[in-house]
Short mmCIF file of C-alpha atoms and ligand atoms in Angstrom, two decimals:
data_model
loop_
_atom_site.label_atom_id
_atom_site.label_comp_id
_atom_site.label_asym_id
_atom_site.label_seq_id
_atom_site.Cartn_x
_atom_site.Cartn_y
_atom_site.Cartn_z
CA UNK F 327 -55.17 33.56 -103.03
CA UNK F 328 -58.81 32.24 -103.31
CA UNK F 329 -61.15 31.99 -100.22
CA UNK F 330 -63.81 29.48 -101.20
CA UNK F 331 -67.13 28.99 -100.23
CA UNK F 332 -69.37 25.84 -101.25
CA UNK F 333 -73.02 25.09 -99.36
CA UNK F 334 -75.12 23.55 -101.86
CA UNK F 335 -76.47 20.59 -100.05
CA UNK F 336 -75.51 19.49 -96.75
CA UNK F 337 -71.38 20.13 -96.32
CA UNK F 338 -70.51 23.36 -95.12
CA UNK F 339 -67.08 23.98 -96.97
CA UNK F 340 -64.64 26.17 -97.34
CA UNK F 341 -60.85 26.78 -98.47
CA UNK F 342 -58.09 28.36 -99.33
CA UNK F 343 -56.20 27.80 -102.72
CA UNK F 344 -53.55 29.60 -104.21
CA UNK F 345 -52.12 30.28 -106.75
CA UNK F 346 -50.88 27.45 -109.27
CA UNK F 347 -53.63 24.86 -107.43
CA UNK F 348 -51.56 24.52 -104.44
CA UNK F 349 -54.18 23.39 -101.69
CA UNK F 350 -53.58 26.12 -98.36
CA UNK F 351 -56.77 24.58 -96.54
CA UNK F 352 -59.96 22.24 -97.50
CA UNK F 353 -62.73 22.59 -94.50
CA UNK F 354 -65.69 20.37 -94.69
CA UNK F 355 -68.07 20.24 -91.65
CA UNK F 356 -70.70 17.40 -92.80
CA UNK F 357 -73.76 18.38 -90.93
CA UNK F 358 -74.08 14.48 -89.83
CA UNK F 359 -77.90 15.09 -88.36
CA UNK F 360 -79.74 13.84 -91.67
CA UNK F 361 -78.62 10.61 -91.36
CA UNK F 362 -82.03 9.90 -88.93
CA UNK F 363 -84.20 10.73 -91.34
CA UNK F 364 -82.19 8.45 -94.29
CA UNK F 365 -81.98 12.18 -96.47
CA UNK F 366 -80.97 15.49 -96.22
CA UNK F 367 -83.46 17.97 -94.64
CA UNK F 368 -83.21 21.08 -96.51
CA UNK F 369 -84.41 23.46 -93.83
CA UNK F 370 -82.15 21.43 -91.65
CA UNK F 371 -79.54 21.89 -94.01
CA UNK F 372 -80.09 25.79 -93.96
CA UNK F 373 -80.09 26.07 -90.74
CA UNK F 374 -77.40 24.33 -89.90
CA UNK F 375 -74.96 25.94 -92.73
CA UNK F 376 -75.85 29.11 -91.11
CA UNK F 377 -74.95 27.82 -87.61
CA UNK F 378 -71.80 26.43 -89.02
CA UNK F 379 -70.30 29.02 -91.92
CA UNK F 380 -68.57 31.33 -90.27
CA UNK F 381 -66.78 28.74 -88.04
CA UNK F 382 -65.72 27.01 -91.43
CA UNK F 383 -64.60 30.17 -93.20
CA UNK F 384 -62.21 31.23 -90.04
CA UNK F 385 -61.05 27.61 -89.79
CA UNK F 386 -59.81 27.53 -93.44
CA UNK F 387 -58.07 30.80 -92.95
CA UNK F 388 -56.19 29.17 -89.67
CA UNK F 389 -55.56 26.37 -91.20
CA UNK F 390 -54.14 28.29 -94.34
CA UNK F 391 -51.83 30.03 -91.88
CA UNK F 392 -53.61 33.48 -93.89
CA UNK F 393 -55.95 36.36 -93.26
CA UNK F 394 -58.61 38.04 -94.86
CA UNK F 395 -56.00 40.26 -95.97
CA UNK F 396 -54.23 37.70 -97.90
CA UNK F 397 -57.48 36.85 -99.51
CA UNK F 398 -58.00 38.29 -103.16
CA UNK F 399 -61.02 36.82 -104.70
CA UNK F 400 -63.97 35.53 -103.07
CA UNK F 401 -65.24 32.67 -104.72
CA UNK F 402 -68.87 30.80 -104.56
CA UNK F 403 -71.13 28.21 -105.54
CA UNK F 404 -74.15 29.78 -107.05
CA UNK F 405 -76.29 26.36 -107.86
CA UNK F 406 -77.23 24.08 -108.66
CA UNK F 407 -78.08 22.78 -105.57
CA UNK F 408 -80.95 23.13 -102.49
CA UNK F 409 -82.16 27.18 -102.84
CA UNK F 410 -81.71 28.04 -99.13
CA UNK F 411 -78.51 26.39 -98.53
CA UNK F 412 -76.85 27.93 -101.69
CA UNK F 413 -78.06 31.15 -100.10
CA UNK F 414 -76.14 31.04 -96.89
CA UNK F 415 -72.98 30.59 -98.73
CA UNK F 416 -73.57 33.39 -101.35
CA UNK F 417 -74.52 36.18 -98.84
CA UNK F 418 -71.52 34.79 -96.81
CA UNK F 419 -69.54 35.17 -99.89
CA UNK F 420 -71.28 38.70 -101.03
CA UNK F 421 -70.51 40.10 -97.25
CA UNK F 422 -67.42 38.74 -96.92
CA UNK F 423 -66.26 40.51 -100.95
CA UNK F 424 -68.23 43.76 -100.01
CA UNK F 425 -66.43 44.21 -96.35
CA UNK F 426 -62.88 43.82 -98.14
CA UNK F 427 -63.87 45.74 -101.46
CA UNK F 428 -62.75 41.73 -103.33
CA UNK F 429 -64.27 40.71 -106.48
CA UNK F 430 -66.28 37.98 -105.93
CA UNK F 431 -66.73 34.74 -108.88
CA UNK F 432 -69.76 32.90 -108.78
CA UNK F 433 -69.10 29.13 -109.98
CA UNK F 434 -71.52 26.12 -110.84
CA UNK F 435 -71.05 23.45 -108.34
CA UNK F 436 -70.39 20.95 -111.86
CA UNK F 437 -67.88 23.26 -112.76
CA UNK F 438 -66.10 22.06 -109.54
CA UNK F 439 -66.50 18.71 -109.77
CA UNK F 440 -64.40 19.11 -112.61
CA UNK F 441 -62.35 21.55 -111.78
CA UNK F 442 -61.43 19.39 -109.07
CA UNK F 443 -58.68 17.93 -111.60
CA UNK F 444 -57.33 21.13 -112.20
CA UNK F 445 -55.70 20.91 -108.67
CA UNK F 446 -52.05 19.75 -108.11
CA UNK F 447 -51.26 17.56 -109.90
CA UNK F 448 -53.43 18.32 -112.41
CA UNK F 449 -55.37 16.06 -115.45
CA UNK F 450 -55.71 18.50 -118.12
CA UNK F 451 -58.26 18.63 -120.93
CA UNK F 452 -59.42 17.76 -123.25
CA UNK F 453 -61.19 14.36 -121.82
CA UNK F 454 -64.60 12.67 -121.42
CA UNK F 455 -65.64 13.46 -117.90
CA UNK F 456 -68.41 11.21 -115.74
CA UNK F 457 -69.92 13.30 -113.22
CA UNK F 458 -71.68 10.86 -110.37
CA UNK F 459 -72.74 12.66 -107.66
CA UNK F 460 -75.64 12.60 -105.70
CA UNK F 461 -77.44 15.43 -107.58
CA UNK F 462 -76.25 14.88 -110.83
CA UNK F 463 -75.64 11.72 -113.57
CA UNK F 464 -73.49 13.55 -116.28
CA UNK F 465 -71.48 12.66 -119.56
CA UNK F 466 -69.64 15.54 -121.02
CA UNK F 467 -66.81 16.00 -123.03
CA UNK F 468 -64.13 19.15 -121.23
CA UNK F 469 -62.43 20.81 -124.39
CA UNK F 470 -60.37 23.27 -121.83
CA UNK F 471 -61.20 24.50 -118.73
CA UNK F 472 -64.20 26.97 -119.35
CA UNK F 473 -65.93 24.83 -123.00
CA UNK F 474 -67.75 21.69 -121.68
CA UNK F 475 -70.25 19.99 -124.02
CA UNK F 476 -73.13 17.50 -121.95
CA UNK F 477 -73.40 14.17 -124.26
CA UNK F 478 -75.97 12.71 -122.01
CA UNK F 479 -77.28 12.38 -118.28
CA UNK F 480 -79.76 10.90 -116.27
CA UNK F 481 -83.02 11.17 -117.03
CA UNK F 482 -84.78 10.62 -113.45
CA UNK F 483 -82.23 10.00 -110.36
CA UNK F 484 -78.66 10.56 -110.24
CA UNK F 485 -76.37 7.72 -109.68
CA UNK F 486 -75.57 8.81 -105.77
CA UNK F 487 -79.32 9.42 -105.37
CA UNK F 488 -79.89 5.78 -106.27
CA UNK F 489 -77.58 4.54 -103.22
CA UNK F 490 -78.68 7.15 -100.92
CA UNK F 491 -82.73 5.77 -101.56
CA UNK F 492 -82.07 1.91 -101.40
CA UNK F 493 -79.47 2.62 -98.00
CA UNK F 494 -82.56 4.27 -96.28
CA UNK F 495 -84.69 1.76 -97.67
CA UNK F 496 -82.65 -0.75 -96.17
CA UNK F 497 -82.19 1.04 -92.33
CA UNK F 498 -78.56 2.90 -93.56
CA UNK F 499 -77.46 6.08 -92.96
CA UNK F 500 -76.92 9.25 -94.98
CA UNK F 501 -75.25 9.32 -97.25
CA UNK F 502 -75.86 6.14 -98.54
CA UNK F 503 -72.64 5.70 -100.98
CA UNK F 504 -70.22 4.80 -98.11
CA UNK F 505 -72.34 1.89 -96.44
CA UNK F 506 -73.11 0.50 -99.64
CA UNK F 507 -69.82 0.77 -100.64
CA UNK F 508 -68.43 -1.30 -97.38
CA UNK F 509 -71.23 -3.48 -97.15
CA UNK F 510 -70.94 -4.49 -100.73
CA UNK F 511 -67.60 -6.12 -99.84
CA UNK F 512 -69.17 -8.91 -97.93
CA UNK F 513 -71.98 -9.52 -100.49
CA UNK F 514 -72.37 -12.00 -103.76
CA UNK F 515 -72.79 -9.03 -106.78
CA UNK F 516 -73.96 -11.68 -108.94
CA UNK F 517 -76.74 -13.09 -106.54
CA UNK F 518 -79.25 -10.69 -107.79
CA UNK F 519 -79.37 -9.46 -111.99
CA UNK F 520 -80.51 -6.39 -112.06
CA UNK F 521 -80.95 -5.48 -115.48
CA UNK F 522 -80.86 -1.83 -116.75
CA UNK F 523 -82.82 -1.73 -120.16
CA UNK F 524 -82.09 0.36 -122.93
CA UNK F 525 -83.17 3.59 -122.54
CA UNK F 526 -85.43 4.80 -125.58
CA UNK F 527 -86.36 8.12 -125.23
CA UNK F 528 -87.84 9.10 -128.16
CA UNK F 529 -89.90 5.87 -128.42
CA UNK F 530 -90.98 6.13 -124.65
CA UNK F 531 -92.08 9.37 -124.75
CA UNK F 532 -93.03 10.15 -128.29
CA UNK F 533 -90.50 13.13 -128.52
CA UNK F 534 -91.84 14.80 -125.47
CA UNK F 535 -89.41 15.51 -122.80
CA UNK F 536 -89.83 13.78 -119.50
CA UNK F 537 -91.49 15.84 -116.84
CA UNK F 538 -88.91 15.23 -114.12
CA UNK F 539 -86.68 17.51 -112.05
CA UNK F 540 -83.38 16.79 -114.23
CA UNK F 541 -85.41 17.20 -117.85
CA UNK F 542 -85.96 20.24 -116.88
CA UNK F 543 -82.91 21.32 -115.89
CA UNK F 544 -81.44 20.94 -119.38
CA UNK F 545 -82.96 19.41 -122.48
CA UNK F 546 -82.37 16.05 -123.93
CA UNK F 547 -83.69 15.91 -127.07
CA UNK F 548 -80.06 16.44 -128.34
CA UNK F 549 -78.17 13.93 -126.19
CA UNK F 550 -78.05 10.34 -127.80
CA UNK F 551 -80.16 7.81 -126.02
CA UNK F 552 -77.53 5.28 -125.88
CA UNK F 553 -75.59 8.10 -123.22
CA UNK F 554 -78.58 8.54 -121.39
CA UNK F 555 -78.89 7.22 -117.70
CA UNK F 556 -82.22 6.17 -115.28
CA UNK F 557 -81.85 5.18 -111.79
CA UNK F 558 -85.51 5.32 -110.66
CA UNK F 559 -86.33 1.66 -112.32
CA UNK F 560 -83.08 -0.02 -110.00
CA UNK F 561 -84.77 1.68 -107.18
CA UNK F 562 -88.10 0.32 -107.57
CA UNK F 563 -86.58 -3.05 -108.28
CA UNK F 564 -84.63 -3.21 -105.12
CA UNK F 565 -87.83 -2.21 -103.43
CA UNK F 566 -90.03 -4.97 -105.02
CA UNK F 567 -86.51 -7.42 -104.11
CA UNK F 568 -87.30 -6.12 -99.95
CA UNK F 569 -90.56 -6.34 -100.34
CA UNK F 570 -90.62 -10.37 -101.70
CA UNK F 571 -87.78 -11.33 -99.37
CA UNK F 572 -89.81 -9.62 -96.47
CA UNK F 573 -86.39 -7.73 -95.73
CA UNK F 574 -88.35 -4.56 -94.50
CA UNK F 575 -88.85 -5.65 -90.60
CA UNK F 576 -84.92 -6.21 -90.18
CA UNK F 577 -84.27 -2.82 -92.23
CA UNK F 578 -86.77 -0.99 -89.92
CA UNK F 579 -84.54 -3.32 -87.02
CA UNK F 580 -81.71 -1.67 -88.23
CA UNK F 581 -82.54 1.84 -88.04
CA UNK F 582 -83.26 1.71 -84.76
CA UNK F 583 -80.09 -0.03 -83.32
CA UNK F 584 -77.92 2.09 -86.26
CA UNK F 585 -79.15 5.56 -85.48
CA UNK F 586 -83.21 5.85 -84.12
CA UNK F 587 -83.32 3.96 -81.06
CA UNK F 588 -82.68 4.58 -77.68
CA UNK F 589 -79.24 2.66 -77.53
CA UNK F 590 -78.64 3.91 -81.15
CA UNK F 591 -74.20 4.55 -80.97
CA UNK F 592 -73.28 7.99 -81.57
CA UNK F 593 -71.00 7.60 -84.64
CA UNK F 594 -72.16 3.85 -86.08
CA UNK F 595 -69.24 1.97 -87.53
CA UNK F 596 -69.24 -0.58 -90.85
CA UNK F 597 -68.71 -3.32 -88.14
CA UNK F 598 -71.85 -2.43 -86.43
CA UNK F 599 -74.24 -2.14 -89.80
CA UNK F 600 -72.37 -5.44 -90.79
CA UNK F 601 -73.83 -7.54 -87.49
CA UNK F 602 -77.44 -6.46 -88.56
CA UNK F 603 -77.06 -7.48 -91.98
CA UNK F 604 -78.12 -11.16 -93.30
CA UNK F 605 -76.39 -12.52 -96.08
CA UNK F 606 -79.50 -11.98 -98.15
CA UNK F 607 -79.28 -8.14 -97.37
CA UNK F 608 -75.56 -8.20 -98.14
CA UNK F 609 -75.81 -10.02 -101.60
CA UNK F 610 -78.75 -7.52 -102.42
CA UNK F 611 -76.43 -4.22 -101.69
CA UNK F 612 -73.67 -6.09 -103.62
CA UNK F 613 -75.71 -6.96 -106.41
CA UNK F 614 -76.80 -3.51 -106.45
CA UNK F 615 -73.84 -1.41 -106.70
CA UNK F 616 -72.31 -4.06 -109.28
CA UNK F 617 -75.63 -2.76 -111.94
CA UNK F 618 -75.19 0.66 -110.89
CA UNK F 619 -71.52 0.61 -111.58
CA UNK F 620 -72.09 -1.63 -114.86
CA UNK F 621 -74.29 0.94 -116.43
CA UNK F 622 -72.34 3.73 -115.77
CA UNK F 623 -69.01 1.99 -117.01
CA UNK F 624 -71.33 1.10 -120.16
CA UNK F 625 -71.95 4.52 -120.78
CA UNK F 626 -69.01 6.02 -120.71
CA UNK F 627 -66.65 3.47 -122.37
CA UNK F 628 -69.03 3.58 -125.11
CA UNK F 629 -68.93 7.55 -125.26
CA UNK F 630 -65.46 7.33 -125.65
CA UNK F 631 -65.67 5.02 -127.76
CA UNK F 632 -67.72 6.94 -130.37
CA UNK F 633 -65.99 10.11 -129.57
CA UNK F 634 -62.52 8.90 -129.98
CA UNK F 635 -61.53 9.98 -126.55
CA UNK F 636 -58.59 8.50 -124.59
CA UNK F 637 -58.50 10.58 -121.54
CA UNK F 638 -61.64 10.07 -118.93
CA UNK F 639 -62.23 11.41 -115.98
CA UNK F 640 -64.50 10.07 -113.33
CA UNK F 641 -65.61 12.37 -110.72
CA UNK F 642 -68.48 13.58 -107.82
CA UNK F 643 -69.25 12.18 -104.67
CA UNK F 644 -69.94 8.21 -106.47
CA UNK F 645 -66.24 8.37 -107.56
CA UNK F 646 -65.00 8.10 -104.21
CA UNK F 647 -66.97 4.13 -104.55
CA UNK F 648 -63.87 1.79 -104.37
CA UNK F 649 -65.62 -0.85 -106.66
CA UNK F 650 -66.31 1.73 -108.94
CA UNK F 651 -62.49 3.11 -108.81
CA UNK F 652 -61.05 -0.41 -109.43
CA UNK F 653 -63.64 -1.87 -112.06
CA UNK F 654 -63.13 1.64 -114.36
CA UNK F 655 -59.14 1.18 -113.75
CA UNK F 656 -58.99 -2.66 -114.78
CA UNK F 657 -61.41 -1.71 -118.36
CA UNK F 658 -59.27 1.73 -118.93
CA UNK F 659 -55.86 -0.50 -118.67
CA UNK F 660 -57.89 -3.62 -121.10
CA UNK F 661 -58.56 -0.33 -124.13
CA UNK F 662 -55.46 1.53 -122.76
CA UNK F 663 -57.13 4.55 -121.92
CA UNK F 664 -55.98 7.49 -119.45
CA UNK F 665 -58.49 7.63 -116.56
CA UNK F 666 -58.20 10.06 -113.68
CA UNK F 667 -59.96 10.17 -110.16
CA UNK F 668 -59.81 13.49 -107.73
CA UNK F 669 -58.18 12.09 -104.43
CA UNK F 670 -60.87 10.84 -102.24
CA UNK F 671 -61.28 14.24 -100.22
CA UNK F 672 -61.88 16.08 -103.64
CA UNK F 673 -64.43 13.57 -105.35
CA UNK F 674 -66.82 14.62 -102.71
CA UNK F 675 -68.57 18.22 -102.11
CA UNK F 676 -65.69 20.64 -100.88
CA UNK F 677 -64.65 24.39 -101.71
CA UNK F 678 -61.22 23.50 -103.11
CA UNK F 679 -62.72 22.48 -106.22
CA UNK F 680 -64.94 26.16 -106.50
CA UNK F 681 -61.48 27.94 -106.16
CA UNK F 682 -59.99 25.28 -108.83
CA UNK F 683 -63.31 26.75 -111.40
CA UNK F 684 -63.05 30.18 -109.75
CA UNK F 685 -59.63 30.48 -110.93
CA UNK F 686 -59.78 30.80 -115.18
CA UNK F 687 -62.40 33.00 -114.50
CA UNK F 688 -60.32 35.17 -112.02
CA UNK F 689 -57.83 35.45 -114.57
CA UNK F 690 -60.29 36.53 -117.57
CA UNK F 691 -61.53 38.78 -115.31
CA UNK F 692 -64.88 37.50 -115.38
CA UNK F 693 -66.46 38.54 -112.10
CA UNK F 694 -69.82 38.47 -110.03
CA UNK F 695 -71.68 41.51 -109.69
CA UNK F 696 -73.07 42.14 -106.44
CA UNK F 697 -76.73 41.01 -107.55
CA UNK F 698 -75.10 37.87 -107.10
CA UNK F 699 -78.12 35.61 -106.19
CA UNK F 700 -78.30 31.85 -106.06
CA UNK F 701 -79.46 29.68 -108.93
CA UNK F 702 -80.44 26.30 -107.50
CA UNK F 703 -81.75 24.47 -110.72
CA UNK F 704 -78.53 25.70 -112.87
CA UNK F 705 -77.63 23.45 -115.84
CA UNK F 706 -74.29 23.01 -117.01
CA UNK F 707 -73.59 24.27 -120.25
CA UNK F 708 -76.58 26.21 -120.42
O1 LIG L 1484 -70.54 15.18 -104.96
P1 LIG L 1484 -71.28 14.94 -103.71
O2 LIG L 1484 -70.53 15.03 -102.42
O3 LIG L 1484 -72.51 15.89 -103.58
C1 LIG L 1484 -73.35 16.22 -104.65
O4 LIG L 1484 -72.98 17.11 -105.46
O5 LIG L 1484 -74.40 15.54 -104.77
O6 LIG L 1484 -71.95 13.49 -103.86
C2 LIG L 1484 -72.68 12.94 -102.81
C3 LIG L 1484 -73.19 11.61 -103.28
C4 LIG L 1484 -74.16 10.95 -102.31
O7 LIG L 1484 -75.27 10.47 -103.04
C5 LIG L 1484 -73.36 9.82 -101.72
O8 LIG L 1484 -74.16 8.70 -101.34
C6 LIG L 1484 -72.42 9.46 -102.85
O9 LIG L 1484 -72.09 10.70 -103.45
N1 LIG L 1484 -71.21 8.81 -102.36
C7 LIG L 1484 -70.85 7.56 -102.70
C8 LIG L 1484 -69.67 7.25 -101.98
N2 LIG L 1484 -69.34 8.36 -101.24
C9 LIG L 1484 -70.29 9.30 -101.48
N3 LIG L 1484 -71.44 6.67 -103.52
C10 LIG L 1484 -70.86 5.47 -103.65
N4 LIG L 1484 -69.74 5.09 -102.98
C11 LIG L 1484 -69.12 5.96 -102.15
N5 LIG L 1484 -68.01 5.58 -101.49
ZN1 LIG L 1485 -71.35 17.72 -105.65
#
């Protein structure tokens, strides 16, 4: 049995997995107070995994109808991810493994996006695998369940980071994914073309590598261009689009009703964002997610494409998108392709997945030692 422990950005997760994949418990406690300030606060973030850790880890045990003493590995994320919260979860994990003499198996967060699929019932390599999440735009291919080989990413913002910007631009809450995602129902996506231009590395930057936070988590030169991702120039379109329609005063509006002001609801529902939204608002969210979702379909139909692949999996916190789920479904069925989604609860940040990439490890044997520190700008594959 597997105790898990994930904290890398905001959730404060853990669970209990056994043996086989079989799912004992799956705790996420989504710290909810970032949504004021449109982002997550990493101090807040900290402090609040702290607050909330050892609730979570006793919680999963309950729920997993176990004790400590049924625990045999302690498993944690170890980055990439924000440095402080990572911490809270590895010292919880380090304590925990040192008070019950367990060996302890560090994992990278990617790994369990992946790993995700390993679960009951599981999708098993090899396959192309999207990762869209709101740290991370990845392409790799998954040749078993420890080999993974990154064909391209995002050069600038990931794909979740994208909707998390324009929803607090527009007066949403965090994270942005699941407004967008509702809203965009009740929009025109063809009202607005966003185009996403070719991305040409080498002739944009004459060779050099881009000085951003995601070059230099992991180098590019390698990747082909044509599997290489940018969110930053949808951003600043969507800004210029606010900015000519003069759609700032009603976002700033919104804030206040949604989540600022003093008769701001506690929990704000879809039906509530909906009432403040005018139709040009709407058809700009809808418009939105349709490019965002184009380009990464693009991408990754033509990566399997050139790599022959005919199993894809789509996963991270953007896979739980229901536009995204059906459009990738309807062109997998058109080139008969296999494509697999986690279940809703797993495509998003949870400790399930870090038992599912704990596990191989477990049985190889491969454990932390207990200078087990955090690594918060860990690439995968490197
Ligand atoms: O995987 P995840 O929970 O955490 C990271 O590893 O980043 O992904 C969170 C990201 C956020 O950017 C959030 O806005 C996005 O996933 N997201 C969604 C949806 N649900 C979450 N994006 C689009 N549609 C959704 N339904
Ligand atoms: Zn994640």
């Amino acid at each position: 049995m597997i105790l898990a422990l994930e904290t890398s950005c905001d959730d404060t997760c853990a669970a209990v997995v056994s043996q086989g994949g079989e799912i004992r418990s799956n705790v996420i406690s989504s710290q909810g107070v970032h949504d004021r300030y449109g982002g997550v606060v990493p101090e807040v973030a900290s402090r609040h995994h702290l607050e909330l850790v050892n609730a979570v880890v006793d919680d999963a045990l309950r729920q997993a109808d176990a004790g400590l003493d049924d625990v045999e590995v302690v498993a944690v994320t170890r980055g990439p991810g924000l440095v402080g919260a990572l911490l809270v979860g590895v010292q919880t994990a380090k304590g925990l493994a040192a008070a019950r003499r367990l060996p302890l198996a560090a994992v990278d967060h990617l790994h369990g996006h992946v790993a995700a699929n390993f679960l009951a019932p599981p999708f098993d390599p090899p396959f192309l695998c999207l990762i869209a999440s709101g740290g991370h735009t990845l392409l790799c291919r998954v040749e078993d369940e420890a080999r993974y080989e990154v064909l391209g990413r995002t050069l600038d913002d990931a794909a979740g980071e994208a909707y998390d910007k324009v929803a607090k631009l527009l007066g949403l809450g965090y994270p942005g994914g699941p407004w967008i995602d509702s809203l965009a129902l009740h929009g025109n996506p063809h009202a607005v073309p966003f185009a996403f231009s070719q991305i040409k590395t080498k002739v944009h930057l004459g060779g050099k590598v881009p000085r951003t936070k995601a070059a230099k988590t992991a180098p590019i030169a390698a990747l082909d261009p044509h599997f290489l991702f940018s969110f930053s120039g949808i951003k600043t379109a969507v800004l210029r689009y606010v900015e000519l329609h003069n759609l700032r005063p009603e976002a700033e509006a919104r804030r206040e009703a949604l989540f600022t002001g003093p008769d701001a609801p506690a929990r704000p529902t879809i039906e509530q964002a909906l009432a403040t939204c005018d139709p040009t608002t709407l058809d700009l969210i809808a418009s939105f997610q349709y490019a965002v979702i184009g380009d990464l379909m693009k991408k990754t139909f033509a990566a399997a494409e050139s790599l022959g692949a005919t199993r894809i999996l789509v996963t991270g916190g953007v896979a739980a998108n229901r536009e995204l789920r059906s459009r990738f479904t309807t062109e997998a069925n058109r080139r008969d392709l296999d494509l697999a989604f986690p279940t809703l609860a797993l495509s998003t940040d949870n400790a399930a997945m870090i038992a599912a990439a704990a596990w191989p490890r477990f049985q190889a044997g491969e454990f932390a030692d207990t200078e087990l520190t955090a690594n918060p700008s860990l690439a995968l594959g490197a």
